[in-house]
PDB file of C-alpha atoms in Angstrom:
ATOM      1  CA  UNK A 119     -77.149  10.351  35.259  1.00 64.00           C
ATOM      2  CA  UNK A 120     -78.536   7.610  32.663  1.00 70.00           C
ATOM      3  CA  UNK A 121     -78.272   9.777  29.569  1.00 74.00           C
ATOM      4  CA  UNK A 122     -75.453   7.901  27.943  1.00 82.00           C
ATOM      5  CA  UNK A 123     -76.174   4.495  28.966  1.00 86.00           C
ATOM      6  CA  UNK A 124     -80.561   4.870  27.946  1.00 85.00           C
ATOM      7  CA  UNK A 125     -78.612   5.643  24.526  1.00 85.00           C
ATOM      8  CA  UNK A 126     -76.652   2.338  24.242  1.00 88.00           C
ATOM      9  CA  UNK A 127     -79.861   0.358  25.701  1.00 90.00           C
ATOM     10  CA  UNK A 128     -82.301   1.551  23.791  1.00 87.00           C
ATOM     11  CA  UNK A 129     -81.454  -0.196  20.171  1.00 87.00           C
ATOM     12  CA  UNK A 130     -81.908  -3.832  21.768  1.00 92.00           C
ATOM     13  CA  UNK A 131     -84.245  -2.673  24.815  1.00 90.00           C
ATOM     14  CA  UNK A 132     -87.673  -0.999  25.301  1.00 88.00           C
ATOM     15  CA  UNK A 133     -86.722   1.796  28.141  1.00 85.00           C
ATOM     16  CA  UNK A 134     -89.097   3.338  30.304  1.00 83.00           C
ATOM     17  CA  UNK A 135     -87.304   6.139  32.514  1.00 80.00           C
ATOM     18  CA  UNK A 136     -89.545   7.757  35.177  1.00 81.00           C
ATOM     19  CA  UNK A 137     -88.743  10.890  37.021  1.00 81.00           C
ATOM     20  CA  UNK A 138     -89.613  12.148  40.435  1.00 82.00           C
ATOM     21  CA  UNK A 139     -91.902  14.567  40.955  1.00 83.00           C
ATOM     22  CA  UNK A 140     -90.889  17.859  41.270  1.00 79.00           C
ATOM     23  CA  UNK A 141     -87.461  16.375  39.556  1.00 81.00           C
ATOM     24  CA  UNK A 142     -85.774  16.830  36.040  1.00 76.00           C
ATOM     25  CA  UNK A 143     -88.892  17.430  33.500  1.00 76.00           C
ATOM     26  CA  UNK A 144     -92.032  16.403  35.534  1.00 76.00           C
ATOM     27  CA  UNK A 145     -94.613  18.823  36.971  1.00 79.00           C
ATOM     28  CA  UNK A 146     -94.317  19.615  40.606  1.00 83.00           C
ATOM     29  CA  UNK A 147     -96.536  19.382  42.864  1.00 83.00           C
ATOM     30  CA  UNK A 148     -97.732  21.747  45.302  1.00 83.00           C
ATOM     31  CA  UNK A 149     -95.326  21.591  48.399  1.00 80.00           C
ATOM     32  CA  UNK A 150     -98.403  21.573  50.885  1.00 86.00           C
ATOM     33  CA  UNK A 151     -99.769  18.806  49.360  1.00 83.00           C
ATOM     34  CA  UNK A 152     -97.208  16.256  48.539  1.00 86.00           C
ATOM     35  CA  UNK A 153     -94.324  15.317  51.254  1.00 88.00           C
ATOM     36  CA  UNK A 154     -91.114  15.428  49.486  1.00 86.00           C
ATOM     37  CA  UNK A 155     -89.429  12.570  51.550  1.00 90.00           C
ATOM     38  CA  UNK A 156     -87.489   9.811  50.609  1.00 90.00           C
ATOM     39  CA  UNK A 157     -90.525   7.459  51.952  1.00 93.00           C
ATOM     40  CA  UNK A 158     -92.681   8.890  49.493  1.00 89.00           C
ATOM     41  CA  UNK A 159     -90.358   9.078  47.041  1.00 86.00           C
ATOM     42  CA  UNK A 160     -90.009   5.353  47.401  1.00 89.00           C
ATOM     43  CA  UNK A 161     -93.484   5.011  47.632  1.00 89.00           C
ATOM     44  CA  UNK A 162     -94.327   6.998  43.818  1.00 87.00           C
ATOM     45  CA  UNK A 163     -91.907   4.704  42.460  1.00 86.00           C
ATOM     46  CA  UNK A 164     -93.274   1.534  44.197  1.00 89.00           C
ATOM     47  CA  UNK A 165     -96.580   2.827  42.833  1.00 86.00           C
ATOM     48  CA  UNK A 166     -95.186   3.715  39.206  1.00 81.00           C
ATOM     49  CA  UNK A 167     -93.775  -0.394  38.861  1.00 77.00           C
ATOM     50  CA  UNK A 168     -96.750  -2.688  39.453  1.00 73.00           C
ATOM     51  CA  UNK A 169     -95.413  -6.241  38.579  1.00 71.00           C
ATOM     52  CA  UNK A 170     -98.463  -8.331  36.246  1.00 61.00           C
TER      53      UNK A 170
END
């Protein structure tokens, strides 16, 4: 969905693009272990952007 635009970005910007698990090119993990809801969803990303 953000190909073209990381593209444009990325010359003046320093892009970090995460994916969701299971999602695009990450590893997936095991469906008994890992709830794929949008909560937790919301919750890897909350986890992946820790503000300083």
């Amino acid at each position: 969905m953000y190909r073209d635009i990381i593209n444009d970005l990325a010359a003046d910007y320093h892009l970090i693009v995460p994916d969701y698990p299971g999602f695009g090119l990450s590893r997936r993990p095991p469906v008994y272990g890992f709830d794929y809801s949008f909560d937790n969803l919301a919750a890897v990303m909350e986890d992946f952007y820790k503000p300083n």
